[in-house]
Coordinates of C-alpha atoms and ligand atoms in Angstrom, one line a residue:
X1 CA -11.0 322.2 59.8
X2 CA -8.4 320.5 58.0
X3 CA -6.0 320.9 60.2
X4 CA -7.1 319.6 63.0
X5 CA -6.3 315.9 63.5
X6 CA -8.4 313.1 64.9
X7 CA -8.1 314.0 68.9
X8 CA -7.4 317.4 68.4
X9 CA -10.5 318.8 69.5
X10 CA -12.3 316.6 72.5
X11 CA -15.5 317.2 72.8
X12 CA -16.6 321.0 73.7
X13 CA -12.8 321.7 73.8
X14 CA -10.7 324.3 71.9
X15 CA -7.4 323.1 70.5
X16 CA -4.0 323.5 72.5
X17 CA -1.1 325.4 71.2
X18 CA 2.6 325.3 73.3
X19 CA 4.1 328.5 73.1
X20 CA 7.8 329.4 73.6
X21 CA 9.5 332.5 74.5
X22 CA 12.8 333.3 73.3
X23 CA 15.5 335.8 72.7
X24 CA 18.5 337.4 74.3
X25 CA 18.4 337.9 78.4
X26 CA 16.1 340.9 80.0
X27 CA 14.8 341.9 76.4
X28 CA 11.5 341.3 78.7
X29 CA 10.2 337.8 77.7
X30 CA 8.8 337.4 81.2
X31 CA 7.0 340.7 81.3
X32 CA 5.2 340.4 78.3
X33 CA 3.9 336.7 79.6
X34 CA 3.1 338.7 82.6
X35 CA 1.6 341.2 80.3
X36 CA -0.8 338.4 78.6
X37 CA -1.7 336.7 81.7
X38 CA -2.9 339.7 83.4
X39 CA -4.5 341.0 80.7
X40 CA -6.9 337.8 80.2
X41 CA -7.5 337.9 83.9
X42 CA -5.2 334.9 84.8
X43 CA -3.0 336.9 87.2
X44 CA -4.7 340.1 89.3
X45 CA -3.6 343.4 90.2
X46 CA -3.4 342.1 93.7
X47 CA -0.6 339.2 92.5
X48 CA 1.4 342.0 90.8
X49 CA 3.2 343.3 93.3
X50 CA 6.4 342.6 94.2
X51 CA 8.1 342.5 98.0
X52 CA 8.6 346.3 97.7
X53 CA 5.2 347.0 96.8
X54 CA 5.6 348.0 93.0
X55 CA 4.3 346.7 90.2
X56 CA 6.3 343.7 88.3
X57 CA 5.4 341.5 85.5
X58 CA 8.2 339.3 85.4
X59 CA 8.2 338.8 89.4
X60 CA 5.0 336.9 89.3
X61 CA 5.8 335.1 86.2
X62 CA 8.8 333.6 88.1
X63 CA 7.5 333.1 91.5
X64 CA 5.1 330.8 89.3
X65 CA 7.6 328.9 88.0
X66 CA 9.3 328.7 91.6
X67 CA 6.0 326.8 92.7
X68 CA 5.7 324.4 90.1
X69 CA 9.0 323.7 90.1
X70 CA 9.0 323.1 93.9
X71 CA 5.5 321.3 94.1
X72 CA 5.6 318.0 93.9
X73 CA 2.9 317.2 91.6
X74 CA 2.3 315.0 88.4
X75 CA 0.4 317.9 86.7
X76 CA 3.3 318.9 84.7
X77 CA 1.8 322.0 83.0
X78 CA 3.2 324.7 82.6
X79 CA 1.4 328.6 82.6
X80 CA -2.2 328.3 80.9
X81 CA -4.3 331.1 79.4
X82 CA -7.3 330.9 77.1
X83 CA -8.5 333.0 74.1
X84 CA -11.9 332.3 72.5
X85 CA -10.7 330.2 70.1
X86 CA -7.5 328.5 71.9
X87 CA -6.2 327.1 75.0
X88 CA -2.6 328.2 75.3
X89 CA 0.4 326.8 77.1
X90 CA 3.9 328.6 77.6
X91 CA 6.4 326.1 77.3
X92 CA 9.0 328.3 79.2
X93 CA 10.5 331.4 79.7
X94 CA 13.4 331.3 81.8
X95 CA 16.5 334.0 80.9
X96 CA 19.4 332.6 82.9
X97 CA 22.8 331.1 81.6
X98 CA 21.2 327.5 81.4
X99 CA 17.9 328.9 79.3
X100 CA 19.7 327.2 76.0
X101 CA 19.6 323.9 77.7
X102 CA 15.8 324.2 78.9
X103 CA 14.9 325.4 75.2
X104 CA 15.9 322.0 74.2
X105 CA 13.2 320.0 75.1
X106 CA 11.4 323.6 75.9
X107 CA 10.9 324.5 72.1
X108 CA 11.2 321.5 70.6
X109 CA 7.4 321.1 72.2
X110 CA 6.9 324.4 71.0
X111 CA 3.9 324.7 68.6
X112 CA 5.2 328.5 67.5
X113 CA 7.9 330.8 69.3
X114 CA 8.0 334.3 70.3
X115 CA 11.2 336.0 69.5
X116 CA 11.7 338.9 71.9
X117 CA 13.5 342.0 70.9
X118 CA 14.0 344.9 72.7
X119 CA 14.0 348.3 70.9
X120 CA 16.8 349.9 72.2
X121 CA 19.4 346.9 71.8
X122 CA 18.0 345.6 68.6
X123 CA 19.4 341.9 67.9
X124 CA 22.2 340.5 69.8
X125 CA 24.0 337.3 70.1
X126 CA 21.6 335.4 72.0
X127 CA 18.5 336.5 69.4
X128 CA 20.7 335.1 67.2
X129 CA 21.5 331.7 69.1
X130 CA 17.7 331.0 69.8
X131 CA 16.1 332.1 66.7
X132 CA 18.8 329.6 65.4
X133 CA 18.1 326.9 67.5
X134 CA 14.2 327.2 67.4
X135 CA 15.2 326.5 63.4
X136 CA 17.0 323.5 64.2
X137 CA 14.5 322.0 66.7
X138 CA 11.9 322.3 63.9
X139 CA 9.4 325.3 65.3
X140 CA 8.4 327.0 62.0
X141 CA 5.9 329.3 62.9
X142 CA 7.8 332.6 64.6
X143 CA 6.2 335.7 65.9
X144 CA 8.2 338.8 66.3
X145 CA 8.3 341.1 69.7
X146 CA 10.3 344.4 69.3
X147 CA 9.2 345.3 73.1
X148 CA 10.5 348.4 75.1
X149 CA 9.4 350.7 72.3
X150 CA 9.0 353.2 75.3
X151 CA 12.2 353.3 75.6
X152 CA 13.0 354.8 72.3
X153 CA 9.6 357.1 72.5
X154 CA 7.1 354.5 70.4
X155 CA 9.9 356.0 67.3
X156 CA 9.0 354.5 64.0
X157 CA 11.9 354.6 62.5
X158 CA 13.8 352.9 65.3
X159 CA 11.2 350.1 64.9
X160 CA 11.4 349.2 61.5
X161 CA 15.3 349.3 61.9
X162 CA 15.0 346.6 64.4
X163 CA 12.5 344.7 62.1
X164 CA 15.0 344.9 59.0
X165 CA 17.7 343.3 61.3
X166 CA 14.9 340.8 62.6
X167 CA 14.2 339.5 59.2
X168 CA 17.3 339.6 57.9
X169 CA 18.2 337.5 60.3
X170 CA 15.1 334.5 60.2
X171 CA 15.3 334.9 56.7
X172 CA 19.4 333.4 56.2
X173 CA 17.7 330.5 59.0
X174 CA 15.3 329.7 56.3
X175 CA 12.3 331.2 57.8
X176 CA 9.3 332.8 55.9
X177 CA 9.5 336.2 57.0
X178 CA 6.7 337.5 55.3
X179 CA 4.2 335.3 57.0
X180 CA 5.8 335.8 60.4
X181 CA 4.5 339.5 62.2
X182 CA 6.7 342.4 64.2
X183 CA 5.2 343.4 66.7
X184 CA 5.9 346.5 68.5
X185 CA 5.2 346.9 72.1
X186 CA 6.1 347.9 75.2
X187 CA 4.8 345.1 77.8
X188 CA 6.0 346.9 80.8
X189 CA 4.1 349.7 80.7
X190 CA 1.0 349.0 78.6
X191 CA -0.7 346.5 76.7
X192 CA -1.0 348.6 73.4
X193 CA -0.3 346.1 70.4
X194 CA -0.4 343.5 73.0
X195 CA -4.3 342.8 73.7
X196 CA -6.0 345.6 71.6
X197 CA -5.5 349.6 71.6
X198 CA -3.0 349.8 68.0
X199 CA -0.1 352.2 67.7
X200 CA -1.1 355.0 64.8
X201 CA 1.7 354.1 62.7
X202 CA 1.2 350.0 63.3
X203 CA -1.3 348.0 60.9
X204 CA -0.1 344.3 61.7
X205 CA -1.8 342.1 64.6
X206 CA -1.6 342.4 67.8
X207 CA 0.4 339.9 69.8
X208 CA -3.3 337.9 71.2
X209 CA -4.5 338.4 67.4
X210 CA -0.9 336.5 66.3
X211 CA -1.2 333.8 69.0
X212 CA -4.5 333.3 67.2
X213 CA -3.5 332.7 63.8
X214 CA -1.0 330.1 65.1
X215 CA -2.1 327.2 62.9
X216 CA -1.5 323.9 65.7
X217 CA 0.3 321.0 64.0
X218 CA -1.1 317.6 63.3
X219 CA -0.7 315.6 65.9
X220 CA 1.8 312.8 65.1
X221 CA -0.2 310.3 66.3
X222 CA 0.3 307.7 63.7
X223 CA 4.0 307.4 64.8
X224 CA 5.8 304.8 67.0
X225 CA 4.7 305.5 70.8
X226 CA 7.6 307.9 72.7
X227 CA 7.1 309.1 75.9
X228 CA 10.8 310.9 77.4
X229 CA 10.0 309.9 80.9
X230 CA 11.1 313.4 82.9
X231 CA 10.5 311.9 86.9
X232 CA 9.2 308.8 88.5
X233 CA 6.9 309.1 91.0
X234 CA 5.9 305.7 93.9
X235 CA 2.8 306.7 94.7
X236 CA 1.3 305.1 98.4
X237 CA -1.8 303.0 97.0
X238 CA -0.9 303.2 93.2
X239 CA 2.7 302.5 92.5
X240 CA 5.1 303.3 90.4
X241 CA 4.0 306.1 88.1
X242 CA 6.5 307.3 85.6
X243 CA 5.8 311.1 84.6
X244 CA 6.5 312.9 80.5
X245 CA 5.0 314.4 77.7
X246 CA 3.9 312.4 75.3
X247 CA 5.5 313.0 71.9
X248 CA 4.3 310.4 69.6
X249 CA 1.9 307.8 69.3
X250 CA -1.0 306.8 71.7
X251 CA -1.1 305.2 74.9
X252 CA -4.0 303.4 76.0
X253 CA -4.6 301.7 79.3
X254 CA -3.9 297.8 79.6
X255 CA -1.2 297.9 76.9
X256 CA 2.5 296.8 77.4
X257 CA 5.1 298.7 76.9
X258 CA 8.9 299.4 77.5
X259 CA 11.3 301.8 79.1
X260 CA 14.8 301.8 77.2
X261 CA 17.6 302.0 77.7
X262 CA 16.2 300.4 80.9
X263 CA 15.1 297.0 79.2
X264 CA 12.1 296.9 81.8
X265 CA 8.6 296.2 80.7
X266 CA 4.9 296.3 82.0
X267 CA 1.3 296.8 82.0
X268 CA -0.4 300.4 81.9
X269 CA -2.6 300.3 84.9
X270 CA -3.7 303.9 84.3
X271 CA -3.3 307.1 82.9
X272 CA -3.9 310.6 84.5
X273 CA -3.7 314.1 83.2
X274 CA -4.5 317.3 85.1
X275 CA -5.2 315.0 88.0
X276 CA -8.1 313.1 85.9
X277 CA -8.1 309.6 84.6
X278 CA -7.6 309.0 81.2
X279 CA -8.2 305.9 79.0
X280 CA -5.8 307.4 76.5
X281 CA -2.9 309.7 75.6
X282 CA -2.0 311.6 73.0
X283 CA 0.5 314.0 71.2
X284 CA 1.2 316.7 74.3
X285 CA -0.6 315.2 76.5
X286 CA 1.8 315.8 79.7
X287 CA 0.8 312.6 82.1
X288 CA 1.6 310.5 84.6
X289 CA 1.1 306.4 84.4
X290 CA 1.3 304.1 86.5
X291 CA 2.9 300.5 85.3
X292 CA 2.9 297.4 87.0
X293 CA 5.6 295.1 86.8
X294 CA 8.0 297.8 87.0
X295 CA 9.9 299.3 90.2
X296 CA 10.6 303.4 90.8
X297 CA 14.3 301.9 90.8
X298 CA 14.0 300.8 87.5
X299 CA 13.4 303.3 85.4
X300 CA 14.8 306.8 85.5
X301 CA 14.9 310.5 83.6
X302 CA 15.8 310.3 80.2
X303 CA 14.6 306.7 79.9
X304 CA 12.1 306.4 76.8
X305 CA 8.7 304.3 77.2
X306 CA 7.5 302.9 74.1
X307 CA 5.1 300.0 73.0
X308 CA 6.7 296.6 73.6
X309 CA 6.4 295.7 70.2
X310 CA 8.0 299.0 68.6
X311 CA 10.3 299.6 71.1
X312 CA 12.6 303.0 71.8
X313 CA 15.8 302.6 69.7
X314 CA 19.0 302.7 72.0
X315 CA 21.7 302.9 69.7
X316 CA 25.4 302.2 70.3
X317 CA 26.1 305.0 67.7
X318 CA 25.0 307.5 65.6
X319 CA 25.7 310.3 62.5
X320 CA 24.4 313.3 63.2
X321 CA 24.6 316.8 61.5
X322 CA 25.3 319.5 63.7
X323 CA 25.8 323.5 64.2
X324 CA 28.5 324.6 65.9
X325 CA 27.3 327.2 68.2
X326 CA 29.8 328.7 70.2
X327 CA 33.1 327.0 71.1
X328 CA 36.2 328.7 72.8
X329 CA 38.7 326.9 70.8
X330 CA 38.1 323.9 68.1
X331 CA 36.0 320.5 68.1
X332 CA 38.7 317.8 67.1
X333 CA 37.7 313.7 67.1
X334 CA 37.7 312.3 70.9
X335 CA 36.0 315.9 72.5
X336 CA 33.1 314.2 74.5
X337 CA 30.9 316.6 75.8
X338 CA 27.0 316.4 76.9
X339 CA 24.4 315.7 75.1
X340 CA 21.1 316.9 76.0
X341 CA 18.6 315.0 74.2
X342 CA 14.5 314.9 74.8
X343 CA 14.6 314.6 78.9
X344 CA 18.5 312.5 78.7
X345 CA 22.0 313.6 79.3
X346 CA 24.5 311.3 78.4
X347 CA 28.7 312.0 77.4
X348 CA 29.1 311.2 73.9
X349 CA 32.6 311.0 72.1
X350 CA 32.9 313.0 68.5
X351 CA 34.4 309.3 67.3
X352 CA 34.7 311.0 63.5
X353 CA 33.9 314.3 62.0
X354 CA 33.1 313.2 58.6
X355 CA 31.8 316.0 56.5
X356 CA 32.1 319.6 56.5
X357 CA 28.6 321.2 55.2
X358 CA 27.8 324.5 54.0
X359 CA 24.8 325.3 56.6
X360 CA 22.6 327.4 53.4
X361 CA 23.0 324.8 50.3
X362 CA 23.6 321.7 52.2
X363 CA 27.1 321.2 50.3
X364 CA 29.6 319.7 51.1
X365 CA 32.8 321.6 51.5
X366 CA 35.6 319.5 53.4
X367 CA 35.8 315.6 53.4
X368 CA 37.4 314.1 57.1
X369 CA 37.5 318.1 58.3
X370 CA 40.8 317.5 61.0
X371 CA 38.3 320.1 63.3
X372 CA 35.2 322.3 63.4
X373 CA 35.1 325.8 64.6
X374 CA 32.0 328.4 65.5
X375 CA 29.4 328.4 62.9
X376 CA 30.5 325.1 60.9
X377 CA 27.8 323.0 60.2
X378 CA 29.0 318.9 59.7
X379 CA 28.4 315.5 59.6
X380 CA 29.5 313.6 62.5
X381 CA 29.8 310.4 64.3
X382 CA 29.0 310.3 67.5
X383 CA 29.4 307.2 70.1
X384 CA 27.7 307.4 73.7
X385 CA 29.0 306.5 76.7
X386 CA 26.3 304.7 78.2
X387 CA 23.3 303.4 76.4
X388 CA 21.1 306.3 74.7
X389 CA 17.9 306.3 73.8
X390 CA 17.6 308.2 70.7
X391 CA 15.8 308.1 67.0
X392 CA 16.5 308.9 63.5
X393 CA 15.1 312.4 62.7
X394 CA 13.7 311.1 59.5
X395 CA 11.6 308.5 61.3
X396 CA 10.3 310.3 64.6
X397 CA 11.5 313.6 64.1
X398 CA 10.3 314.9 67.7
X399 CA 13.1 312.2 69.4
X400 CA 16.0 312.7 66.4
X401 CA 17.1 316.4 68.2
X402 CA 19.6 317.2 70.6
X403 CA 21.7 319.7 71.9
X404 CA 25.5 319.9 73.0
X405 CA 26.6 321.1 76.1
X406 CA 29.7 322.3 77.4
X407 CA 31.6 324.5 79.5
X408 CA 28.0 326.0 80.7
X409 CA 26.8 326.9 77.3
X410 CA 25.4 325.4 74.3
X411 CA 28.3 324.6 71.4
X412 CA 26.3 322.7 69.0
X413 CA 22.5 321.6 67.9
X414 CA 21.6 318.5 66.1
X415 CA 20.0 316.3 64.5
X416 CA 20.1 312.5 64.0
X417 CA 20.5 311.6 60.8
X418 CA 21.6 307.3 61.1
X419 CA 21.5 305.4 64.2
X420 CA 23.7 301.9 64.6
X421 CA 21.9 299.9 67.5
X422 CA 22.7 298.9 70.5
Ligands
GTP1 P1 15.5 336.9 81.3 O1 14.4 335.9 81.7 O2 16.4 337.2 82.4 O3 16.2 336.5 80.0 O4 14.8 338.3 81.0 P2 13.4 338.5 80.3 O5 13.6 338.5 78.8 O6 12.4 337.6 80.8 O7 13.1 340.0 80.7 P3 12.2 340.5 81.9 O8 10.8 340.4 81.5 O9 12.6 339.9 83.2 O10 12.6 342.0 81.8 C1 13.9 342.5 82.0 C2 13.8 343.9 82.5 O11 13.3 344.7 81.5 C3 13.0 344.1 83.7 O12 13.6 345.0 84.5 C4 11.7 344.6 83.1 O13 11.0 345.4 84.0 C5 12.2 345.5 81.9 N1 11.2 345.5 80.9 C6 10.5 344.5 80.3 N2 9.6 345.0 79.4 C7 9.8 346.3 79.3 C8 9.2 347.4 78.6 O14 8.4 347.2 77.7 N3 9.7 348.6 78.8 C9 10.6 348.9 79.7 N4 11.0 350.2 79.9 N5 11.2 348.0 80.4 C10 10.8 346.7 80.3
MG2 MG1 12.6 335.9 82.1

């Protein structure tokens, strides 16, 4: 199939697709993963009960992450499922105040995104806030969950008022609604529209059959190596063995490569995956390695590893168009506020807001805007205050995103659009 790049498919092995879930808190994201996983036996009836004995979807779906957030393991996986023609991964699916910040390198891994709705409240804020930033972070394939429809009594009419509002919305974001399917359901309670067993009134797929006609990206395997380094492990009898997803490129055992903004370099000793040797790593491929020549003091979270001769770019500073999100009051030159880029957080200083943009056409509207307010899109420059490792969208669009954090929320999504080095 056309799509499917060299490496895709190892031998006697379906393709992997990363699935987010998104949209505004308790519209029941965790459920309906709770939903899937049970229903395609990952998760038994016996696992579904909570302390008080009842039935909960979204209980087991968190004590799962508990574990694997508490185990110290290099598997970094997240929750797996399998139909018969993918293997699946959900990228994440927390709901609390810091979900924005996780969705950040969450989605941006995020072969396709399911935006969750719930019936009764229809689309609010935070619908709005990820479907946005699932846009910015480059996910283009969406699929629609208008869940609880038990709570308005399976009513048509309330569905396809949701759905209006649903695409009205992803289409001013620039996404093709007509390829992307509503689905209604009501996890909870039963898996009708979910696995199989179709609402009278409902003729689109159900949510399995949408997973399924997910189309997985080409790997970008022909670009620069990055690998956002999330821990690093020293490991009694192997070493130091730095752990991240890798986002683009290869790695191959016995090559040398680089960790910057660290400076430090070495040899790849080994690779493992799933707790199996590899020779090499690709696109998604969530490993550890271990290096030699380099110290666990050395290198950190948020450090990139690259190939010594096409090294991470730390930059000194950058222009970057942004969003503006959500801010209290205004974003004048000198705010410096977090940015959260790949698996980094580093202050950087608004040194210059140089452009305001209209966020549809791309226009310019304001030359040297004095400040930006909610829902101004700009041009910016932006100066670190340490050394950041961080790429020109253009180039390796994967390491050119980032999100701004303040004040415990999100107030702006980028991307990078020139880089001066370091
Ligand atoms: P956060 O992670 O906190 O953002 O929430 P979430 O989107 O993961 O929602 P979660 O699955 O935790 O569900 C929130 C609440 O809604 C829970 O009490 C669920 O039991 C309930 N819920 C989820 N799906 C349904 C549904 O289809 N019908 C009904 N009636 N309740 C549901
Ligand atoms: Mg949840």
């Amino acid at each position: 199939m056309g799509f499917v790049s060299k490496g895709e498919v190892k031998a006697g092995q379906k393709p992997h697709l990363n699935l987010a879930f998104i949209g505004h808190v308790d519209h029941g994201k965790s459920t309906i993963v709770g939903r899937v996983l049970y229903e395609t036996g990952v998760i038994s009836d016996h696992d579904l009960k909570d302390e008080a004995g009842s039935f909960k979807f979204a209980w087991i779906l968190d004590r799962l992450r508990e574990e694997r957030e508490r185990g110290v393991t290099i598997d970094l996986t997240h929750i797996k499922f399998e139909t018969d023609k993918y293997y699946y991964t959900i990228v994440d699916c927390p709901g609390h105040r810091d979900f924005v910040k996780n969705m950040i390198t969450g989605t941006s891994q995020a072969d396709a995104a399911v935006l969750v709705v719930a019936a009764d409240d229809g689309v609010m804020p935070q619908t709005r806030e990820h479907a946005f930033l699932a846009r910015t972070l480059g996910v283009t394939q969406l699929i629609v969950s208008i869940n609880k429809m038990d709570l308005v009594k399976w009513d048509e009419n309330r569905y396809k008022e949701v759905r209006d509002d649903a695409e009205r919305l992803l289409k001013v974001l620039g996404f093709k609604t007509d390829q992307i399917p509503f689905i209604p359901m009501a996890a909870l309670v039963s898996k009708e529209n979910v696995i199989d067993g179709k609402s009278d009134w409902y003729d689109g797929p159900t949510l399995m059959e949408a997973f399924d006609a997910v189309t997985p990206p080409e790997k970008p395997v022909q670009l620069p190596l990055r690998i956002p380094i999330q821990d690093v492990y020293s490991i009694t009898g192997v070493g130091t063995v730095p752990v991240g997803r890798v986002e683009t490129g290869v790695l191959k055992v016995g090559e040398k490569v680089v960790f910057e903004p660290a400076g430090v370099s070495g040899e790849v000793k080994s690779i493992e995956m799933h707790h199996e040797n590899i020779t090499e790593a690709e696109p998604g491929d969530n490993i550890g390695f271990n290096v030699r020549g380099v110290s666990k003091k050395d290198v950190r979270r948020g450090d990139v590893c690259g190939h010594e001769d096409n090294p991470p770019t730390v930059v000194k500073e950058f222009t970057a168009q942004i969003v503006v999100l959500q801010h209290p009051s205004a974003i004048a030159p000198g705010y410096t506020p977090v940015f959260h880029a790949h698996t980094s957080q580093v202050a950087c200083r608004f040194d210059q807001l140089l452009q305001k943009i209209d966020p549809k056409s791309g226009a310019v509207i304001e030359e040297n805007p004095a400040y930006l307010k909610t829902g101004d899109a700009a041009l910016v420059k932006i100066v670190p205050t340490k050394p950041l490792s961080i790429e020109k969208a253009g180039d390796i669009p994967h390491m050119g995103r980032f999100a701004v954090r303040d004040m415990g929320q999100t107030v702006a999504a980028g991307i990078v659009k020139d880089v001066v080095r370091k």
